Amino acid sequence: ELGASARNLSERAAAEEWGVDASEVYTKHHRLYHTSSGRSFDFGELVDAAANLSLPTGGNAPAPRLKHPSEWKYIGKDLPVVDNFDMSTGGAVYGADVSLPGMKIAVIARSPVYRGRVRSFDATEALQVSGVEQVIEIPAMADDTPTEFRALGGVAVIGTNTWSVMEGRSKLEIEWDDGPFTAHDSSTFDDALRESARRGGSVIRRRGDVDEALSTADSVVESEYFVPYLVHTPMEPPVALVDATARPVQVWAATQAPNETRQYVAEALGLEKTDVECHITLLGGGFGRKSKPDFACEAAILSEAVGAPVRVQWTREDEVRNGYYHAARAQYIKAGLDASGNVTAWHHSAAWPSLMALWAPDVKAASTLEAGLGLIDLPYNNIPNLQIETGEADAMIRVGWYRSVNNIQHSFATNCFVNELAAAADRDPLEFMLGLIGDADEMDLTEDGVEEIWNYGDSIDDWPIMPKRLSNVLRTVAQKSGYGKQMADGHGLGLACHRSFHSYVATAVHVVVRDNGSLHVPQVDVAIDCGRYVNPEGVRKQIEGAVVFGHTIARHGKITTSRGVVEQSNFHDYPLTRIGDTPLDVRVEIVDDYVHLRSCGVGEPGVPPYAPALANAIFAATGKRHRALPLTDDAISI
């Protein structure tokens, strides 16, 4: 509608220039044409004239004319990415590619424990390294200041090149005050999360009487699921270049959040947001990490201190040890079955450290936002008795969002547990899942006492929860993957489905499990219903990438802490999916059944169903259940 309104103004401006009726003007290939005479203007030639025209307002104002689908040139057609050539030939500009005259390079030694601070440091040897010019302390935040996206503090080594400052940093002698979070130890913290999940406490959705239904069930199944901390590991670690000597202050950063970057850089320098400009480079991978501009704040503080442009470069070790972490989560689910294998009750409880602790450090309860990411909107519409609740947890590390956010953990637990229930009921998993989801046009959470749902920031009226769309993609992926066919020993096919970011995705993973527990994924099928899509090739690429991303989560991702210190540091102990481990045959089916509806998300929804589909496939191949991630070879061989 915005584009159509702009086109309408341009057509009116051209009509006035030519002294003709606006109905005689049309647009094509970035130009405006007069139908009968063939005269034309480039859009740019009429910007000033169009800007002086007023849009029609009021209740009777006509809506801008949208193109009829027969006029579409781009919507629904495969389109190339304009950056592909530069990306594949070295011409693309990422964060670390930007330079300015007189620029300095900096790396920072940060406390190994979250919210720790420098007690003292000795820079004598660091300053002896050729190319190192200065060593400056960045003060830690005050104890009562929320972390948000501010600089953590530490000791910065500044010089002429990256190698020199990294070498200089290695020679710093720093005594740290570790601060309040040395008790953060995965061996005890994970158990505390599990206990909190079992205990629950805050009921966020209730239907019927779960306790009564469980007490009268013919059989009861209960399980616990766990997903550890994860870290983003973008291909390019965070990097930002800031010239704080300029006005407005100039920021070049691989950022997902330019406005927040301006806000926090301005705060760090004691300026107004309008005093900062942000130039965005290609991300080099973001996944949510680069929406948090702490690294740009560091560069701003140092640039002001040295009186020159400064580029702060994070290393892989910095990113793994001092990043923002996807929350570890424990979930406890208990369900009752009747004599026919129907689910009569579902009790689901979860506990995790909230990302809201970035703004309110003492918060222990789950936020509405986080619960709205696949938990409170549990799609099993046909269960008569349902109760969902959350427990409390301390945030003892920087918890931040990550590609598809809390949908990852919720999808893993719910899809795996439904598969367990199907086995307990001696029912086919596909038929069982479809029976729970149903084919209702919409699911109304207010009927279950839900007063507030975070619906990805959008109106539930405009973006309703539609079980029939989830069932539809599940049927589609089952058909496309050949679900139900006879498979050889050691082979299994697992299903999972999930709604997130308004899209509906179902995944089928074919796995081969060897005797030693190693596995191979020869084929993955994904069906996505994202409403009206523009570029189908873009959709396919995002889903293919989501499968690779999801495979890392399922097979490798795990961050642990000991005395508050993150134990991992680089890809040798936080491995990613590599070529030999990658599912290479990923088949994407874009479902057109609801293409008349609003466009939905594509970049994130492909991630949540992958790990549970793989776990369910492993069960189909081996008969063994795995309820915690990652699904390493060692875990599978047990």
XYZ file of C-alpha atoms in Angstrom:
638
model
C 0.000 0.000 0.000
C 2.893 2.354 0.712
C 4.411 1.600 -2.681
C 1.070 2.027 -4.408
C 0.537 5.357 -2.650
C 3.950 6.580 -3.809
C 3.175 5.434 -7.353
C -0.173 7.237 -7.218
C 1.507 10.500 -6.183
C 4.100 10.139 -8.946
C 1.381 9.566 -11.523
C -0.499 12.645 -10.331
C 2.698 14.706 -10.452
C 3.415 13.586 -14.016
C -0.170 14.325 -15.035
C 0.123 17.874 -13.723
C 3.433 18.372 -15.544
C 1.860 17.240 -18.814
C -1.531 18.826 -18.201
C -3.387 15.534 -18.641
C -5.678 13.388 -16.531
C -3.902 11.002 -14.124
C -5.763 8.065 -15.677
C -3.635 8.591 -18.827
C -0.382 7.960 -16.906
C 1.153 4.574 -16.164
C 4.433 3.294 -14.709
C 6.869 0.770 -16.111
C 10.489 -0.066 -15.273
C 11.030 2.923 -12.975
C 9.562 5.447 -15.405
C 6.240 7.235 -15.841
C 4.625 7.279 -19.280
C 1.835 9.219 -20.966
C -0.318 6.671 -22.774
C -1.062 8.545 -25.983
C 2.078 10.618 -26.535
C 4.756 8.274 -25.203
C 6.329 11.072 -23.169
C 8.081 9.832 -20.023
C 9.791 10.853 -16.809
C 12.187 8.958 -14.575
C 10.801 8.658 -11.055
C 13.625 10.801 -9.747
C 12.695 13.714 -11.973
C 9.356 14.060 -10.188
C 10.343 13.534 -6.560
C 10.049 17.220 -5.645
C 6.749 17.664 -7.455
C 5.259 14.508 -5.908
C 6.428 15.538 -2.434
C 4.326 18.704 -2.681
C 1.129 16.720 -3.323
C -1.114 15.567 -0.489
C -2.365 12.036 0.013
C -6.153 11.789 0.227
C -7.267 11.488 3.853
C -10.417 10.756 5.804
C -12.794 7.853 5.965
C -13.974 8.333 2.387
C -10.494 8.600 0.874
C -9.976 6.024 -1.885
C -7.506 3.254 -1.175
C -4.416 3.257 -3.385
C -4.825 1.100 -6.470
C -2.904 -2.147 -6.137
C -1.729 -4.044 -9.175
C -3.848 -6.924 -10.331
C -1.964 -10.247 -10.074
C -1.897 -10.373 -13.876
C 0.316 -7.252 -13.786
C 2.879 -8.661 -11.347
C 6.436 -8.802 -12.659
C 8.211 -10.050 -9.553
C 5.801 -11.515 -7.009
C 5.954 -15.311 -7.075
C 8.971 -15.461 -9.391
C 12.530 -16.564 -8.609
C 14.804 -13.538 -8.287
C 18.584 -13.341 -7.868
C 20.196 -11.635 -4.869
C 21.886 -8.433 -6.009
C 24.900 -9.047 -3.742
C 25.611 -12.593 -4.990
C 28.341 -11.584 -7.449
C 30.196 -9.414 -4.929
C 29.842 -12.044 -2.207
C 31.336 -14.748 -4.403
C 34.171 -12.660 -5.868
C 35.451 -10.806 -2.809
C 33.860 -7.462 -3.576
C 31.296 -7.480 -0.778
C 31.843 -5.036 2.094
C 31.481 -6.567 5.551
C 32.131 -4.902 8.884
C 35.868 -5.607 8.972
C 36.303 -4.315 5.398
C 35.583 -0.675 6.256
C 38.502 1.652 6.947
C 38.971 5.390 7.462
C 42.068 7.602 7.280
C 43.911 7.591 10.611
C 41.850 4.642 11.880
C 43.043 2.623 14.870
C 42.327 -1.052 15.563
C 41.306 -2.351 18.998
C 40.623 -5.625 20.719
C 39.363 -5.850 24.288
C 40.062 -8.186 27.191
C 36.719 -8.675 28.939
C 35.994 -10.325 32.256
C 35.712 -14.115 31.927
C 32.699 -13.942 34.273
C 29.576 -11.974 33.390
C 29.459 -8.555 35.126
C 33.012 -8.932 36.401
C 35.289 -5.899 36.399
C 38.954 -4.940 36.269
C 40.627 -4.736 39.670
C 44.046 -3.806 38.265
C 46.145 -4.367 35.158
C 49.715 -4.089 33.937
C 50.201 -3.159 30.265
C 54.007 -2.991 30.265
C 54.613 -5.996 28.031
C 51.641 -5.266 25.803
C 53.036 -1.830 24.991
C 56.308 -3.428 23.884
C 54.599 -5.136 20.936
C 55.309 -3.354 17.665
C 52.131 -1.686 16.424
C 50.534 -1.326 19.865
C 50.029 2.339 20.706
C 47.753 2.563 23.744
C 46.089 0.462 26.407
C 42.863 1.922 27.820
C 40.418 0.644 30.401
C 36.725 0.747 29.502
C 34.915 1.101 32.841
C 32.437 -1.618 33.720
C 28.796 -0.705 34.150
C 27.667 0.344 37.608
C 26.166 -2.533 39.584
C 22.669 -1.015 39.386
C 22.822 -0.405 35.619
C 20.967 -2.981 33.499
C 23.173 -4.667 30.918
C 20.878 -4.151 27.917
C 23.200 -3.529 24.935
C 25.881 -1.551 26.742
C 29.626 -2.142 26.698
C 30.693 -4.788 29.195
C 33.912 -3.002 30.123
C 37.447 -4.339 30.109
C 40.933 -3.451 28.918
C 41.368 -2.336 25.301
C 44.613 -2.654 23.355
C 44.757 -0.125 20.527
C 47.159 0.035 17.641
C 47.800 0.009 13.915
C 46.832 -3.534 12.937
C 44.803 -6.485 14.144
C 47.700 -8.886 14.699
C 49.593 -6.435 16.904
C 46.673 -5.623 19.177
C 45.740 -9.296 19.534
C 49.331 -10.108 20.430
C 49.402 -7.181 22.841
C 46.211 -8.336 24.519
C 47.753 -11.766 25.130
C 50.529 -10.056 27.115
C 48.261 -8.054 29.432
C 48.371 -8.929 33.110
C 44.909 -8.366 34.549
C 43.508 -9.039 37.998
C 39.759 -9.451 37.778
C 37.027 -8.941 40.330
C 34.803 -11.769 39.120
C 31.635 -10.232 40.516
C 28.381 -11.889 41.583
C 28.025 -14.794 39.134
C 30.829 -17.199 39.968
C 28.171 -19.587 41.281
C 26.924 -20.078 37.728
C 27.940 -23.661 37.092
C 26.162 -25.808 34.494
C 26.434 -28.928 36.630
C 24.159 -27.376 39.272
C 22.319 -24.724 37.251
C 20.888 -27.264 34.800
C 19.548 -29.353 37.683
C 17.986 -26.241 39.202
C 16.203 -25.558 35.906
C 14.875 -29.115 35.816
C 13.585 -28.825 39.377
C 11.937 -25.486 38.603
C 10.263 -26.991 35.545
C 8.871 -29.866 37.610
C 7.621 -27.433 40.244
C 6.104 -24.928 37.791
C 4.028 -22.315 39.530
C 2.715 -19.673 37.156
C -0.200 -21.021 35.124
C -0.413 -19.221 31.767
C -3.030 -21.350 30.001
C -5.691 -23.698 31.372
C -8.447 -25.762 29.763
C -10.598 -28.188 31.703
C -9.253 -29.968 34.803
C -5.853 -31.522 34.139
C -5.381 -33.015 37.588
C -8.734 -34.778 37.497
C -8.143 -36.055 33.964
C -4.699 -37.397 34.876
C -6.058 -39.159 37.939
C -8.650 -41.014 35.862
C -6.473 -41.716 32.790
C -5.901 -45.316 31.747
C -2.184 -44.597 31.427
C 0.110 -41.659 32.135
C 3.282 -40.730 30.247
C 5.757 -38.179 31.566
C 9.116 -36.963 30.274
C 11.683 -34.221 30.756
C 13.490 -32.366 27.985
C 16.547 -30.165 28.088
C 18.195 -27.753 25.654
C 21.509 -26.171 26.751
C 22.798 -22.654 26.212
C 23.598 -21.878 22.575
C 25.701 -19.105 21.048
C 25.262 -17.435 17.674
C 28.649 -18.028 15.945
C 28.067 -15.797 12.906
C 30.697 -16.245 10.203
C 32.037 -12.734 10.902
C 32.339 -12.031 14.637
C 31.048 -8.623 15.807
C 32.932 -5.601 14.506
C 32.238 -1.869 14.428
C 34.090 1.250 13.318
C 33.192 4.554 14.972
C 34.445 8.071 14.396
C 33.391 9.911 17.545
C 35.333 13.018 16.489
C 32.796 13.736 13.728
C 29.418 15.393 14.145
C 27.191 13.633 13.698
C 29.147 10.682 15.054
C 29.726 8.154 12.292
C 29.189 4.432 12.911
C 29.933 1.643 10.428
C 28.732 -1.693 11.707
C 27.434 -5.094 10.688
C 24.261 -4.447 12.642
C 20.717 -5.762 12.495
C 19.477 -2.797 14.524
C 20.701 0.588 13.253
C 18.295 2.612 15.369
C 19.273 0.806 18.572
C 22.916 1.244 17.557
C 22.389 5.002 17.312
C 20.563 4.998 20.661
C 23.195 3.133 22.660
C 26.188 4.801 21.006
C 24.630 8.173 21.776
C 24.115 7.163 25.401
C 27.716 5.955 25.687
C 28.947 9.348 24.455
C 26.433 11.496 26.342
C 24.787 12.649 23.108
C 21.349 12.613 21.557
C 20.344 9.862 19.174
C 20.078 12.442 16.405
C 23.813 13.131 16.859
C 24.693 9.645 15.566
C 24.529 8.216 12.046
C 24.761 4.489 11.382
C 26.001 2.934 8.133
C 25.146 -0.741 7.716
C 27.538 -3.164 6.098
C 26.710 -6.710 5.052
C 26.176 -8.756 8.209
C 28.458 -11.718 7.733
C 25.753 -13.638 9.600
C 23.569 -12.142 12.299
C 21.101 -14.620 13.850
C 20.073 -12.027 16.447
C 23.552 -11.387 17.859
C 24.088 -8.294 15.758
C 20.875 -6.662 16.883
C 22.694 -5.992 20.163
C 25.123 -3.095 19.590
C 27.424 -3.433 22.614
C 30.386 -3.772 20.246
C 29.544 -0.425 18.595
C 29.417 1.199 22.040
C 32.920 -0.096 22.743
C 34.226 1.434 19.517
C 32.524 4.754 20.307
C 34.005 4.944 23.803
C 37.497 4.197 22.501
C 37.222 6.590 19.548
C 36.320 9.420 21.900
C 39.197 8.483 24.211
C 41.908 8.410 21.507
C 40.517 11.190 19.302
C 40.506 9.085 16.144
C 38.295 6.569 14.354
C 38.519 3.157 16.060
C 37.481 -0.236 14.789
C 36.764 -2.762 17.528
C 37.226 -6.328 16.343
C 35.838 -9.274 18.278
C 37.582 -12.606 17.800
C 35.806 -15.964 17.699
C 36.913 -16.556 21.297
C 35.438 -13.204 22.337
C 32.127 -14.075 20.685
C 31.897 -17.538 22.249
C 33.036 -16.488 25.742
C 31.438 -13.031 26.056
C 28.408 -13.124 23.781
C 24.678 -13.192 24.340
C 23.458 -16.741 24.930
C 20.284 -18.485 23.906
C 18.674 -19.555 27.166
C 19.115 -23.062 28.530
C 15.694 -24.576 29.158
C 14.156 -27.489 31.026
C 10.660 -28.752 30.280
C 8.496 -31.297 32.060
C 5.443 -32.757 30.301
C 2.895 -35.218 31.640
C -0.043 -36.572 29.676
C -2.909 -38.960 30.217
C -4.236 -41.471 27.663
C -7.573 -43.262 27.619
C -8.076 -46.926 26.690
C -8.218 -46.037 22.984
C -4.938 -44.118 23.103
C -6.526 -40.669 22.971
C -4.871 -37.832 24.911
C -7.187 -36.755 27.705
C -4.802 -34.419 29.570
C -1.600 -32.473 28.899
C 0.376 -30.770 31.663
C 3.392 -28.799 30.411
C 5.812 -26.813 32.568
C 9.017 -25.039 31.567
C 11.764 -22.985 33.196
C 14.498 -20.815 31.719
C 16.453 -17.619 32.475
C 14.563 -14.752 30.879
C 16.082 -12.464 28.274
C 14.123 -9.682 30.012
C 16.843 -9.772 32.670
C 18.875 -7.597 30.304
C 16.539 -4.761 31.316
C 15.408 -5.977 34.749
C 18.253 -8.023 36.304
C 16.174 -9.425 39.148
C 13.436 -10.877 36.935
C 12.966 -14.617 37.403
C 9.645 -15.254 35.691
C 9.050 -15.978 32.031
C 7.847 -13.009 30.005
C 4.713 -12.934 27.882
C 6.933 -12.500 24.839
C 8.944 -15.646 25.517
C 5.899 -17.738 26.402
C 4.298 -16.616 23.143
C 7.046 -18.326 21.167
C 5.612 -21.806 20.867
C 4.561 -22.530 24.455
C 1.341 -20.738 25.316
C 0.234 -21.213 21.706
C 0.694 -24.993 21.875
C -1.194 -26.071 18.734
C -2.914 -29.205 20.023
C -6.421 -27.905 19.770
C -8.150 -31.244 20.364
C -6.900 -32.033 23.879
C -9.813 -31.579 26.319
C -7.723 -30.849 29.426
C -4.644 -28.695 29.140
C -2.452 -26.770 31.554
C 0.724 -24.831 30.753
C 2.842 -23.173 33.391
C 6.290 -21.723 33.937
C 8.806 -21.857 36.752
C 11.364 -19.306 37.853
C 15.065 -19.108 37.036
C 17.967 -16.763 37.701
C 19.682 -15.062 34.760
C 23.396 -15.441 35.481
C 24.715 -14.682 31.992
C 23.793 -12.368 29.108
C 20.708 -14.094 27.699
C 19.642 -12.880 24.270
C 17.520 -13.942 21.354
C 18.758 -16.253 18.647
C 17.371 -17.368 15.298
C 13.726 -18.382 16.000
C 14.201 -17.611 19.721
C 12.325 -19.798 22.232
C 10.506 -21.694 19.504
C 13.555 -23.961 19.324
C 13.180 -25.357 22.826
C 9.384 -25.497 22.813
C 9.213 -27.254 19.453
C 11.811 -29.812 20.537
C 9.903 -30.820 23.653
C 6.368 -30.821 22.243
C 7.139 -32.647 19.001
C 9.270 -35.262 20.739
C 6.677 -35.837 23.456
C 3.853 -36.272 20.936
C 5.987 -38.914 19.257
C 6.390 -40.632 22.625
C 2.652 -40.547 23.186
C 2.015 -42.050 19.766
C 4.351 -44.924 20.617
C 2.690 -45.405 24.018
C -0.726 -45.491 22.333
C 0.567 -47.808 19.588
C -0.596 -45.284 17.000
C 1.008 -43.933 13.847
C 2.850 -40.660 14.705
C 1.472 -38.762 11.702
C -2.121 -39.764 12.349
C -1.628 -39.065 16.055
C -0.261 -35.549 15.498
C -2.985 -34.671 13.022
C -5.578 -35.819 15.535
C -4.189 -33.503 18.215
C -3.879 -30.466 15.945
C -7.176 -30.820 14.101
C -8.377 -28.688 11.219
C -10.025 -25.742 12.952
C -9.899 -22.456 11.071
C -8.621 -20.625 14.161
C -7.537 -21.339 17.735
C -8.857 -18.877 20.315
C -6.566 -18.805 23.345
C -8.958 -16.604 25.301
C -11.170 -19.677 25.664
C -8.356 -21.148 27.786
C -8.084 -18.087 30.003
C -5.197 -16.449 28.139
C -5.572 -12.727 28.583
C -2.430 -11.664 26.749
C -0.453 -13.319 23.991
C 2.619 -11.927 22.318
C 1.774 -12.604 18.685
C 5.094 -11.491 17.190
C 4.065 -7.896 17.773
C 1.011 -8.228 15.531
C -2.733 -8.294 16.032
C -4.217 -11.734 16.633
C -7.136 -10.601 14.471
C -4.868 -9.947 11.493
C -2.588 -12.922 12.213
C -4.749 -15.638 13.806
C -3.430 -19.025 14.931
C -4.767 -21.444 12.304
C -4.463 -25.164 13.151
C -5.674 -26.177 9.699
C -2.576 -24.626 8.141
C -0.311 -26.604 10.452
C -2.117 -29.842 9.653
C -1.908 -28.976 5.978
C 1.902 -28.616 5.907
C 2.239 -31.783 7.970
C 0.211 -33.770 5.459
C 2.178 -32.185 2.636
C 5.606 -33.046 4.004
C 4.499 -36.595 4.822
C 3.396 -37.108 1.247
C 6.492 -35.487 -0.280
C 8.922 -37.430 1.926
C 7.329 -40.820 1.275
C 6.324 -41.206 4.905
C 5.067 -44.706 5.690
C 7.284 -46.542 3.228
C 9.288 -49.564 4.382
C 12.814 -48.576 5.458
C 15.988 -50.630 5.841
C 17.482 -51.462 9.240
C 19.147 -48.432 10.813
C 17.058 -46.017 8.742
C 14.300 -43.866 10.184
C 12.001 -41.026 9.130
C 10.928 -38.491 11.736
C 8.310 -35.760 11.566
C 7.832 -32.466 13.399
C 5.808 -29.316 12.786
C 5.640 -25.866 14.313
C 4.081 -22.433 13.876
C 6.351 -19.436 14.351
C 6.513 -15.885 13.018
C 3.035 -16.548 11.575
C 4.365 -19.268 9.231
C 3.585 -22.981 9.412
C 6.432 -25.428 8.814
C 6.655 -29.214 8.850
C 9.917 -31.131 8.529
C 10.657 -34.757 7.691
C 14.186 -36.015 8.382
C 15.515 -39.277 6.974
C 18.379 -40.546 9.128
C 20.785 -43.463 8.900
C 22.236 -44.506 12.274
C 25.366 -46.651 12.199
C 26.286 -49.218 14.850
C 28.801 -46.869 16.491
C 26.163 -44.160 16.966
C 27.365 -41.977 14.097
C 24.643 -40.856 11.775
C 24.010 -39.534 8.300
C 21.042 -37.505 7.037
C 20.590 -38.326 3.342
C 17.394 -36.301 2.836
C 15.304 -33.612 4.481
C 11.874 -32.511 3.275
C 10.328 -29.265 4.469
C 6.889 -27.842 3.719
C 6.273 -24.175 4.517
C 3.096 -22.132 4.371
C 4.157 -18.496 4.648
C 1.098 -16.945 3.058
C 1.797 -14.610 0.164
C 5.456 -14.974 -0.810
C 7.350 -12.773 -3.240
C 10.558 -14.616 -4.133
C 10.248 -18.428 -3.975
C 13.996 -18.871 -4.455
C 14.541 -16.677 -1.401
C 12.150 -18.875 0.575
C 13.959 -22.037 -0.506
C 17.363 -20.614 0.409
C 16.187 -19.550 3.858
C 14.751 -23.003 4.560
C 17.874 -24.755 3.278
C 19.970 -22.535 5.557
C 17.609 -23.189 8.454
C 18.155 -26.931 8.055
C 21.936 -26.504 8.285
C 21.501 -24.125 11.233
C 19.079 -26.527 12.909
C 21.474 -29.427 12.361
C 24.144 -27.584 14.365
C 21.656 -27.052 17.188
C 20.581 -30.676 17.105
C 24.009 -32.260 16.815
C 26.614 -29.913 18.257
C 25.376 -26.809 20.065
C 26.196 -26.685 23.771
C 27.598 -23.923 25.964
C 28.503 -24.790 29.555
C 29.852 -22.746 32.441
C 32.128 -23.465 35.397
C 32.388 -20.916 38.211
C 30.742 -18.410 35.878
C 33.246 -18.913 33.056
C 32.103 -20.173 29.648
C 34.083 -23.346 29.008
C 33.978 -23.270 25.202
C 36.040 -20.905 23.057
C 36.119 -21.754 19.342
C 34.989 -24.312 16.787
C 37.134 -27.088 18.244
C 34.894 -27.239 21.322
C 31.767 -25.548 19.935
C 31.610 -27.250 16.532
C 29.301 -26.295 13.691
C 27.833 -28.482 10.999
C 30.552 -29.018 8.380
C 30.288 -30.184 4.789
C 30.689 -33.874 5.644
C 27.929 -33.627 8.251
C 25.529 -31.403 6.317
C 22.143 -32.641 5.035
C 22.795 -31.853 1.369
C 19.516 -33.030 -0.171
C 17.015 -30.529 1.232
C 13.711 -30.473 -0.623
C 11.491 -27.470 0.017
C 7.796 -27.431 -0.788
C 6.222 -23.970 -0.662
C 2.535 -24.501 0.027
C 0.228 -22.301 -2.052
C -3.063 -23.188 -0.367
C -3.145 -19.987 1.706
C -1.165 -17.729 -0.595
C -4.078 -15.292 -0.571
C -3.322 -14.467 3.084
C -0.806 -11.994 4.477
C 2.897 -12.616 4.037
C 4.584 -14.309 7.005
C 8.115 -14.909 8.243
C 10.585 -17.095 6.386
C 14.055 -16.514 7.870
C 13.363 -18.117 11.246
C 10.443 -20.610 11.042
C 12.478 -23.343 9.362
C 14.692 -23.852 12.428
C 12.367 -25.126 15.238
C 11.058 -28.363 13.659
C 14.458 -29.732 12.635
C 15.892 -31.022 15.928
C 12.704 -32.854 17.030
C 12.268 -34.351 13.560
C 15.846 -35.684 13.777
C 15.264 -37.045 17.310
C 12.071 -38.742 16.164
C 13.893 -40.185 13.165
C 16.593 -41.603 15.456
C 13.876 -43.283 17.519
C 12.339 -44.722 14.360
C 15.750 -46.088 13.360
C 16.947 -47.377 16.749
C 14.013 -47.510 19.163
C 15.960 -45.238 21.553
C 14.635 -41.966 22.978
C 16.843 -38.906 23.348
C 15.356 -36.043 25.331
C 18.295 -33.646 25.581
C 20.315 -31.762 23.007
C 22.792 -32.055 21.441
C 22.331 -35.468 19.837
C 26.018 -36.313 19.669
C 27.379 -39.635 18.429
C 28.317 -40.539 21.999
C 24.789 -39.863 23.232
C 23.181 -41.842 20.425
C 25.468 -44.856 20.897
C 24.450 -45.246 24.549
